[in-house]
Amino acid sequence: MTGPRPAPRLLRSSRLSGLIAAAYDLGTGGMERRLFGERRRRLLGVARGEVLDVGGGTGANLPHLAPGQVARLVLLDPSPGMLARARRRARELGVEAQLVRGRAEWLPFPDRSFDAVVFTLSLCTIGDPATALGEARRVLRQGGRLLVLEHVRAADPRLAGWQDRLTPLWRRIGGGCHLNRDTRAAVEAAGFRFESADEFLEERIPIPVLRPHLVGVAHRDDRSP
Ligand SMILES: C[S@@+](CC[C@H](N)C(=O)[O-])C[C@H]1O[C@@H](n2cnc3c(N)ncnc32)[C@H](O)[C@@H]1O
């Protein structure tokens, strides 16, 4: 037989990514809703106009974006398994979303094309967060907002020390997730200014090195280059 044959590695990787995505939802679903549902709802209530959810995963933010306020929603993620689940969730919720396979470090969108860019629990995993935040700034319109909900580096030096020690192992088992990123500083270094930033310790999270969390809204600081 002639003609194109399926690329086995790609197939395997997309099957594997489906399993990882299912495990992610199974492992985080209940806890996620209890611990972050309300925080997501409040944060995403600010989003309006054209919205980009970077590293949107299986679509955990979809139920929290107000349809009357959001004119266009794009969810970007490199994982086909995550995107497949996000597609299903969008269909179930009746949410219209454009799903794009891609990476935060190279956003396939023109300059100043979104009113809000969202990162929730993804800046810990994205390979090059500084480049990703630069891209987010590029695609945001003037007056546009960056919305973040992330677990971050602890201010307590002892806890931060454990985050540093455990990150190499955690990255391997956690799909590239870093425990020790100072995301607030990274956002500011990328040319954003926080309008609101709240760091909170969610005691119900059973793993201390996964605390604290940052929830914040920032806008482009147009005095930055
Ligand atoms: C912990 S999940 C969070 C998913 C979702 N944002 C949420 O709030 O549940 C991290 C996501 O980041 C995605 N990711 C990893 N590297 C990425 C990259 N370079 N660019 C964009 N997304 C990436 C993963 O595929 C995964 O879906």
PDB file of C-alpha atoms and ligand atoms in Angstrom:
ATOM      1  CA  MET A   1       0.000   0.000   0.000  1.00  0.00           C
ATOM      2  CA  THR A   2       1.244   3.477  -0.757  1.00  0.00           C
ATOM      3  CA  GLY A   3       0.316   6.858   0.647  1.00  0.00           C
ATOM      4  CA  PRO A   4       1.087   8.584   3.892  1.00  0.00           C
ATOM      5  CA  ARG A   5       1.463   6.398   6.934  1.00  0.00           C
ATOM      6  CA  PRO A   6       0.614   7.615  10.410  1.00  0.00           C
ATOM      7  CA  ALA A   7       3.578   8.912  12.357  1.00  0.00           C
ATOM      8  CA  PRO A   8       3.756   6.345  15.139  1.00  0.00           C
ATOM      9  CA  ARG A   9       5.640   8.564  17.566  1.00  0.00           C
ATOM     10  CA  LEU A  10       3.150  11.376  17.188  1.00  0.00           C
ATOM     11  CA  LEU A  11       0.282   8.924  17.588  1.00  0.00           C
ATOM     12  CA  ARG A  12       1.813   7.459  20.697  1.00  0.00           C
ATOM     13  CA  SER A  13       2.476  10.887  22.111  1.00  0.00           C
ATOM     14  CA  SER A  14      -1.076  12.002  21.443  1.00  0.00           C
ATOM     15  CA  ARG A  15      -2.466   8.827  23.090  1.00  0.00           C
ATOM     16  CA  LEU A  16      -0.163   9.382  26.021  1.00  0.00           C
ATOM     17  CA  SER A  17      -1.196  13.022  26.258  1.00  0.00           C
ATOM     18  CA  GLY A  18      -4.841  11.842  26.375  1.00  0.00           C
ATOM     19  CA  LEU A  19      -4.036   9.611  29.338  1.00  0.00           C
ATOM     20  CA  ILE A  20      -2.127  12.401  31.083  1.00  0.00           C
ATOM     21  CA  ALA A  21      -5.034  14.802  30.525  1.00  0.00           C
ATOM     22  CA  ALA A  22      -7.536  12.289  31.934  1.00  0.00           C
ATOM     23  CA  ALA A  23      -5.294  11.698  34.949  1.00  0.00           C
ATOM     24  CA  TYR A  24      -4.966  15.453  35.437  1.00  0.00           C
ATOM     25  CA  ASP A  25      -8.725  15.932  35.590  1.00  0.00           C
ATOM     26  CA  LEU A  26      -9.191  12.888  37.792  1.00  0.00           C
ATOM     27  CA  GLY A  27      -6.418  13.923  40.164  1.00  0.00           C
ATOM     28  CA  THR A  28      -7.301  17.601  40.468  1.00  0.00           C
ATOM     29  CA  GLY A  29     -11.031  17.827  39.709  1.00  0.00           C
ATOM     30  CA  GLY A  30     -12.686  17.717  43.154  1.00  0.00           C
ATOM     31  CA  MET A  31      -9.926  19.512  45.030  1.00  0.00           C
ATOM     32  CA  GLU A  32      -9.666  22.038  42.255  1.00  0.00           C
ATOM     33  CA  ARG A  33     -13.354  22.979  42.432  1.00  0.00           C
ATOM     34  CA  ARG A  34     -13.329  23.226  46.235  1.00  0.00           C
ATOM     35  CA  LEU A  35     -10.118  25.191  46.520  1.00  0.00           C
ATOM     36  CA  PHE A  36     -10.027  27.339  43.427  1.00  0.00           C
ATOM     37  CA  GLY A  37     -13.526  27.463  41.955  1.00  0.00           C
ATOM     38  CA  GLU A  38     -14.429  30.705  43.678  1.00  0.00           C
ATOM     39  CA  ARG A  39     -10.987  32.262  43.095  1.00  0.00           C
ATOM     40  CA  ARG A  40     -11.188  31.433  39.398  1.00  0.00           C
ATOM     41  CA  ARG A  41     -14.701  32.820  39.197  1.00  0.00           C
ATOM     42  CA  ARG A  42     -13.674  36.145  40.739  1.00  0.00           C
ATOM     43  CA  LEU A  43     -10.484  36.474  38.720  1.00  0.00           C
ATOM     44  CA  LEU A  44     -12.071  35.567  35.399  1.00  0.00           C
ATOM     45  CA  GLY A  45     -15.057  37.806  36.036  1.00  0.00           C
ATOM     46  CA  VAL A  46     -12.682  40.626  35.040  1.00  0.00           C
ATOM     47  CA  ALA A  47     -12.104  39.137  31.574  1.00  0.00           C
ATOM     48  CA  ARG A  48     -13.974  40.739  28.725  1.00  0.00           C
ATOM     49  CA  GLY A  49     -13.744  41.181  24.972  1.00  0.00           C
ATOM     50  CA  GLU A  50     -11.263  38.907  23.224  1.00  0.00           C
ATOM     51  CA  VAL A  51      -9.681  36.524  25.722  1.00  0.00           C
ATOM     52  CA  LEU A  52      -6.696  34.174  25.373  1.00  0.00           C
ATOM     53  CA  ASP A  53      -6.234  31.352  27.906  1.00  0.00           C
ATOM     54  CA  VAL A  54      -2.575  30.271  27.658  1.00  0.00           C
ATOM     55  CA  GLY A  55      -1.826  26.700  28.728  1.00  0.00           C
ATOM     56  CA  GLY A  56      -5.568  26.355  29.133  1.00  0.00           C
ATOM     57  CA  GLY A  57      -5.289  22.588  29.638  1.00  0.00           C
ATOM     58  CA  THR A  58      -8.559  20.710  29.908  1.00  0.00           C
ATOM     59  CA  GLY A  59     -10.552  23.933  30.143  1.00  0.00           C
ATOM     60  CA  ALA A  60     -10.828  24.466  33.912  1.00  0.00           C
ATOM     61  CA  ASN A  61     -11.490  28.155  33.265  1.00  0.00           C
ATOM     62  CA  LEU A  62     -14.328  27.625  30.799  1.00  0.00           C
ATOM     63  CA  PRO A  63     -17.158  27.551  33.378  1.00  0.00           C
ATOM     64  CA  HIS A  64     -15.942  30.826  34.899  1.00  0.00           C
ATOM     65  CA  LEU A  65     -15.788  33.112  31.875  1.00  0.00           C
ATOM     66  CA  ALA A  66     -18.928  35.203  31.610  1.00  0.00           C
ATOM     67  CA  PRO A  67     -20.414  34.580  28.130  1.00  0.00           C
ATOM     68  CA  GLY A  68     -22.049  38.010  28.011  1.00  0.00           C
ATOM     69  CA  GLN A  69     -18.675  39.696  28.503  1.00  0.00           C
ATOM     70  CA  VAL A  70     -16.427  37.508  26.388  1.00  0.00           C
ATOM     71  CA  ALA A  71     -16.743  38.122  22.662  1.00  0.00           C
ATOM     72  CA  ARG A  72     -14.090  35.595  21.609  1.00  0.00           C
ATOM     73  CA  LEU A  73     -12.282  32.929  23.576  1.00  0.00           C
ATOM     74  CA  VAL A  74      -9.098  31.219  22.457  1.00  0.00           C
ATOM     75  CA  LEU A  75      -7.589  28.386  24.508  1.00  0.00           C
ATOM     76  CA  LEU A  76      -4.007  27.515  23.599  1.00  0.00           C
ATOM     77  CA  ASP A  77      -2.116  24.423  24.760  1.00  0.00           C
ATOM     78  CA  PRO A  78       0.603  22.200  23.284  1.00  0.00           C
ATOM     79  CA  SER A  79      -1.046  18.949  24.424  1.00  0.00           C
ATOM     80  CA  PRO A  80      -3.550  17.308  22.055  1.00  0.00           C
ATOM     81  CA  GLY A  81      -4.951  15.297  24.979  1.00  0.00           C
ATOM     82  CA  MET A  82      -5.632  18.431  27.017  1.00  0.00           C
ATOM     83  CA  LEU A  83      -7.189  20.151  24.001  1.00  0.00           C
ATOM     84  CA  ALA A  84      -9.471  17.178  23.306  1.00  0.00           C
ATOM     85  CA  ARG A  85     -10.830  17.333  26.841  1.00  0.00           C
ATOM     86  CA  ALA A  86     -11.186  21.115  26.655  1.00  0.00           C
ATOM     87  CA  ARG A  87     -13.151  20.699  23.419  1.00  0.00           C
ATOM     88  CA  ARG A  88     -15.492  18.238  25.105  1.00  0.00           C
ATOM     89  CA  ARG A  89     -15.924  20.486  28.124  1.00  0.00           C
ATOM     90  CA  ALA A  90     -16.679  23.512  25.937  1.00  0.00           C
ATOM     91  CA  ARG A  91     -19.302  21.499  24.061  1.00  0.00           C
ATOM     92  CA  GLU A  92     -20.919  20.321  27.297  1.00  0.00           C
ATOM     93  CA  LEU A  93     -21.006  23.855  28.675  1.00  0.00           C
ATOM     94  CA  GLY A  94     -22.222  25.332  25.400  1.00  0.00           C
ATOM     95  CA  VAL A  95     -19.202  27.662  25.376  1.00  0.00           C
ATOM     96  CA  GLU A  96     -17.801  28.739  22.052  1.00  0.00           C
ATOM     97  CA  ALA A  97     -14.029  28.467  22.173  1.00  0.00           C
ATOM     98  CA  GLN A  98     -11.317  28.332  19.551  1.00  0.00           C
ATOM     99  CA  LEU A  99      -8.802  25.650  20.519  1.00  0.00           C
ATOM    100  CA  VAL A 100      -5.264  26.166  19.289  1.00  0.00           C
ATOM    101  CA  ARG A 101      -2.346  23.789  19.604  1.00  0.00           C
ATOM    102  CA  GLY A 102       0.696  25.887  20.348  1.00  0.00           C
ATOM    103  CA  ARG A 103       3.199  27.129  22.848  1.00  0.00           C
ATOM    104  CA  ALA A 104       3.152  30.198  25.021  1.00  0.00           C
ATOM    105  CA  GLU A 105       6.655  31.114  23.894  1.00  0.00           C
ATOM    106  CA  TRP A 106       5.443  31.704  20.355  1.00  0.00           C
ATOM    107  CA  LEU A 107       1.860  32.883  20.231  1.00  0.00           C
ATOM    108  CA  PRO A 108       0.460  32.617  16.708  1.00  0.00           C
ATOM    109  CA  PHE A 109      -1.503  35.884  16.958  1.00  0.00           C
ATOM    110  CA  PRO A 110      -0.884  39.441  15.779  1.00  0.00           C
ATOM    111  CA  ASP A 111       0.274  42.219  18.103  1.00  0.00           C
ATOM    112  CA  ARG A 112      -2.421  43.789  20.259  1.00  0.00           C
ATOM    113  CA  SER A 113      -5.146  41.332  19.368  1.00  0.00           C
ATOM    114  CA  PHE A 114      -6.556  40.440  22.826  1.00  0.00           C
ATOM    115  CA  ASP A 115      -8.209  42.295  25.688  1.00  0.00           C
ATOM    116  CA  ALA A 116      -7.206  39.735  28.309  1.00  0.00           C
ATOM    117  CA  VAL A 117      -4.565  37.030  28.557  1.00  0.00           C
ATOM    118  CA  VAL A 118      -5.044  34.364  31.230  1.00  0.00           C
ATOM    119  CA  PHE A 119      -2.455  32.102  32.871  1.00  0.00           C
ATOM    120  CA  THR A 120      -3.790  29.730  35.516  1.00  0.00           C
ATOM    121  CA  LEU A 121      -1.420  27.114  36.940  1.00  0.00           C
ATOM    122  CA  SER A 122       0.533  27.214  33.693  1.00  0.00           C
ATOM    123  CA  LEU A 123       3.428  29.638  34.285  1.00  0.00           C
ATOM    124  CA  CYS A 124       4.862  26.977  36.630  1.00  0.00           C
ATOM    125  CA  THR A 125       5.101  24.554  33.702  1.00  0.00           C
ATOM    126  CA  ILE A 126       5.807  26.666  30.616  1.00  0.00           C
ATOM    127  CA  GLY A 127       9.435  26.109  29.578  1.00  0.00           C
ATOM    128  CA  ASP A 128      10.409  29.774  29.235  1.00  0.00           C
ATOM    129  CA  PRO A 129       8.038  31.934  31.297  1.00  0.00           C
ATOM    130  CA  ALA A 130       9.892  35.189  30.547  1.00  0.00           C
ATOM    131  CA  THR A 131       9.425  34.710  26.799  1.00  0.00           C
ATOM    132  CA  ALA A 132       5.807  33.621  27.346  1.00  0.00           C
ATOM    133  CA  LEU A 133       5.053  36.763  29.341  1.00  0.00           C
ATOM    134  CA  GLY A 134       6.745  38.879  26.665  1.00  0.00           C
ATOM    135  CA  GLU A 135       4.461  37.247  24.108  1.00  0.00           C
ATOM    136  CA  ALA A 136       1.434  37.889  26.314  1.00  0.00           C
ATOM    137  CA  ARG A 137       2.402  41.551  26.498  1.00  0.00           C
ATOM    138  CA  ARG A 138       2.822  41.697  22.725  1.00  0.00           C
ATOM    139  CA  VAL A 139      -0.647  40.299  21.989  1.00  0.00           C
ATOM    140  CA  LEU A 140      -2.420  42.447  24.588  1.00  0.00           C
ATOM    141  CA  ARG A 141      -4.119  45.638  23.492  1.00  0.00           C
ATOM    142  CA  GLN A 142      -3.522  48.885  25.292  1.00  0.00           C
ATOM    143  CA  GLY A 143      -5.626  48.721  28.453  1.00  0.00           C
ATOM    144  CA  GLY A 144      -5.688  44.933  28.185  1.00  0.00           C
ATOM    145  CA  ARG A 145      -5.216  42.805  31.266  1.00  0.00           C
ATOM    146  CA  LEU A 146      -3.149  39.872  32.336  1.00  0.00           C
ATOM    147  CA  LEU A 147      -4.947  37.521  34.746  1.00  0.00           C
ATOM    148  CA  VAL A 148      -2.897  35.058  36.784  1.00  0.00           C
ATOM    149  CA  LEU A 149      -3.550  32.333  39.312  1.00  0.00           C
ATOM    150  CA  GLU A 150      -0.376  30.422  40.070  1.00  0.00           C
ATOM    151  CA  HIS A 151       1.409  28.589  42.842  1.00  0.00           C
ATOM    152  CA  VAL A 152       4.636  30.485  43.478  1.00  0.00           C
ATOM    153  CA  ARG A 153       7.937  30.599  45.351  1.00  0.00           C
ATOM    154  CA  ALA A 154       7.477  30.991  49.098  1.00  0.00           C
ATOM    155  CA  ALA A 155       8.705  34.106  50.897  1.00  0.00           C
ATOM    156  CA  ASP A 156       9.719  31.888  53.829  1.00  0.00           C
ATOM    157  CA  PRO A 157      13.369  30.961  53.061  1.00  0.00           C
ATOM    158  CA  ARG A 158      13.036  27.496  54.606  1.00  0.00           C
ATOM    159  CA  LEU A 159      10.042  26.600  52.481  1.00  0.00           C
ATOM    160  CA  ALA A 160      11.673  28.177  49.408  1.00  0.00           C
ATOM    161  CA  GLY A 161      14.747  26.033  50.096  1.00  0.00           C
ATOM    162  CA  TRP A 162      12.565  22.908  50.009  1.00  0.00           C
ATOM    163  CA  GLN A 163      10.922  24.136  46.819  1.00  0.00           C
ATOM    164  CA  ASP A 164      14.392  24.477  45.262  1.00  0.00           C
ATOM    165  CA  ARG A 165      15.495  21.048  46.444  1.00  0.00           C
ATOM    166  CA  LEU A 166      12.334  19.269  45.323  1.00  0.00           C
ATOM    167  CA  THR A 167      11.799  20.985  41.971  1.00  0.00           C
ATOM    168  CA  PRO A 168      14.119  18.704  39.917  1.00  0.00           C
ATOM    169  CA  LEU A 169      12.146  15.619  41.041  1.00  0.00           C
ATOM    170  CA  TRP A 170       8.773  17.377  40.931  1.00  0.00           C
ATOM    171  CA  ARG A 171       9.368  18.475  37.347  1.00  0.00           C
ATOM    172  CA  ARG A 172       9.770  14.854  36.327  1.00  0.00           C
ATOM    173  CA  ILE A 173       6.631  13.597  37.976  1.00  0.00           C
ATOM    174  CA  GLY A 174       4.591  16.754  37.478  1.00  0.00           C
ATOM    175  CA  GLY A 175       4.851  17.255  33.718  1.00  0.00           C
ATOM    176  CA  GLY A 176       7.476  20.005  33.948  1.00  0.00           C
ATOM    177  CA  CYS A 177       5.933  21.897  36.875  1.00  0.00           C
ATOM    178  CA  HIS A 178       8.326  24.069  38.940  1.00  0.00           C
ATOM    179  CA  LEU A 179       7.623  24.656  42.626  1.00  0.00           C
ATOM    180  CA  ASN A 180      10.002  27.567  43.001  1.00  0.00           C
ATOM    181  CA  ARG A 181       9.135  30.201  40.420  1.00  0.00           C
ATOM    182  CA  ASP A 182       8.833  33.809  41.526  1.00  0.00           C
ATOM    183  CA  THR A 183       5.988  34.517  39.138  1.00  0.00           C
ATOM    184  CA  ARG A 184       5.112  37.901  40.565  1.00  0.00           C
ATOM    185  CA  ALA A 185       8.636  39.183  39.849  1.00  0.00           C
ATOM    186  CA  ALA A 186       8.579  37.561  36.394  1.00  0.00           C
ATOM    187  CA  VAL A 187       5.305  39.325  35.515  1.00  0.00           C
ATOM    188  CA  GLU A 188       6.709  42.690  36.582  1.00  0.00           C
ATOM    189  CA  ALA A 189      10.007  42.076  34.797  1.00  0.00           C
ATOM    190  CA  ALA A 190       8.064  41.404  31.585  1.00  0.00           C
ATOM    191  CA  GLY A 191       6.602  44.934  31.635  1.00  0.00           C
ATOM    192  CA  PHE A 192       3.361  44.556  33.571  1.00  0.00           C
ATOM    193  CA  ARG A 193       2.084  46.401  36.599  1.00  0.00           C
ATOM    194  CA  PHE A 194      -0.229  44.717  39.079  1.00  0.00           C
ATOM    195  CA  GLU A 195      -3.555  46.408  39.779  1.00  0.00           C
ATOM    196  CA  SER A 196      -4.241  43.784  42.400  1.00  0.00           C
ATOM    197  CA  ALA A 197      -2.108  40.924  43.682  1.00  0.00           C
ATOM    198  CA  ASP A 198      -3.051  38.661  46.518  1.00  0.00           C
ATOM    199  CA  GLU A 199      -0.789  35.933  47.809  1.00  0.00           C
ATOM    200  CA  PHE A 200      -2.622  33.335  49.842  1.00  0.00           C
ATOM    201  CA  LEU A 201      -1.775  30.189  51.766  1.00  0.00           C
ATOM    202  CA  GLU A 202      -4.360  27.546  51.048  1.00  0.00           C
ATOM    203  CA  GLU A 203      -3.969  25.324  54.088  1.00  0.00           C
ATOM    204  CA  ARG A 204      -6.157  22.593  52.607  1.00  0.00           C
ATOM    205  CA  ILE A 205      -3.497  21.835  49.999  1.00  0.00           C
ATOM    206  CA  PRO A 206      -1.831  18.791  51.548  1.00  0.00           C
ATOM    207  CA  ILE A 207       1.607  19.510  50.008  1.00  0.00           C
ATOM    208  CA  PRO A 208       3.268  22.526  51.713  1.00  0.00           C
ATOM    209  CA  VAL A 209       5.724  23.141  48.850  1.00  0.00           C
ATOM    210  CA  LEU A 210       2.697  23.815  46.584  1.00  0.00           C
ATOM    211  CA  ARG A 211       1.938  26.967  48.583  1.00  0.00           C
ATOM    212  CA  PRO A 212       1.527  29.937  48.427  1.00  0.00           C
ATOM    213  CA  HIS A 213      -0.612  30.976  45.472  1.00  0.00           C
ATOM    214  CA  LEU A 214      -0.723  34.285  43.697  1.00  0.00           C
ATOM    215  CA  VAL A 215      -3.921  35.639  42.220  1.00  0.00           C
ATOM    216  CA  GLY A 216      -3.535  38.903  40.388  1.00  0.00           C
ATOM    217  CA  VAL A 217      -4.612  41.272  37.669  1.00  0.00           C
ATOM    218  CA  ALA A 218      -1.950  43.262  35.826  1.00  0.00           C
ATOM    219  CA  HIS A 219      -1.876  45.621  32.865  1.00  0.00           C
ATOM    220  CA  ARG A 220       0.797  46.535  30.369  1.00  0.00           C
ATOM    221  CA  ASP A 221       3.160  49.040  31.854  1.00  0.00           C
ATOM    222  CA  ASP A 222       3.630  51.210  28.807  1.00  0.00           C
ATOM    223  CA  ARG A 223       6.580  53.024  30.398  1.00  0.00           C
ATOM    224  CA  SER A 224       8.533  49.759  30.034  1.00  0.00           C
ATOM    225  CA  PRO A 225      10.356  49.202  26.739  1.00  0.00           C
TER     226      PRO A 225
HETATM  227  C1  LIG B   1      -1.152  22.345  35.362  1.00  0.00           C
HETATM  228  S1  LIG B   1      -1.834  22.495  33.786  1.00  0.00           S
HETATM  229  C2  LIG B   1      -2.936  23.872  34.013  1.00  0.00           C
HETATM  230  C3  LIG B   1      -4.059  23.874  33.037  1.00  0.00           C
HETATM  231  C4  LIG B   1      -5.108  24.973  33.201  1.00  0.00           C
HETATM  232  N1  LIG B   1      -4.584  26.283  32.887  1.00  0.00           N
HETATM  233  C5  LIG B   1      -5.743  24.976  34.563  1.00  0.00           C
HETATM  234  O1  LIG B   1      -5.879  26.036  35.156  1.00  0.00           O
HETATM  235  O2  LIG B   1      -6.162  23.890  35.029  1.00  0.00           O
HETATM  236  C6  LIG B   1      -0.495  23.219  32.851  1.00  0.00           C
HETATM  237  C7  LIG B   1      -0.790  23.323  31.369  1.00  0.00           C
HETATM  238  O3  LIG B   1       0.280  24.029  30.737  1.00  0.00           O
HETATM  239  C8  LIG B   1       0.455  23.440  29.474  1.00  0.00           C
HETATM  240  N2  LIG B   1       1.792  23.803  28.953  1.00  0.00           N
HETATM  241  C9  LIG B   1       2.975  23.194  29.165  1.00  0.00           C
HETATM  242  N3  LIG B   1       3.954  23.804  28.476  1.00  0.00           N
HETATM  243  C10 LIG B   1       3.377  24.825  27.794  1.00  0.00           C
HETATM  244  C11 LIG B   1       3.854  25.822  26.896  1.00  0.00           C
HETATM  245  N4  LIG B   1       5.154  25.908  26.568  1.00  0.00           N
HETATM  246  N5  LIG B   1       2.960  26.694  26.389  1.00  0.00           N
HETATM  247  C12 LIG B   1       1.660  26.646  26.733  1.00  0.00           C
HETATM  248  N6  LIG B   1       1.151  25.740  27.581  1.00  0.00           N
HETATM  249  C13 LIG B   1       1.997  24.830  28.103  1.00  0.00           C
HETATM  250  C14 LIG B   1       0.265  21.968  29.717  1.00  0.00           C
HETATM  251  O4  LIG B   1       0.007  21.235  28.535  1.00  0.00           O
HETATM  252  C15 LIG B   1      -0.905  21.980  30.690  1.00  0.00           C
HETATM  253  O5  LIG B   1      -2.121  21.901  30.010  1.00  0.00           O
END
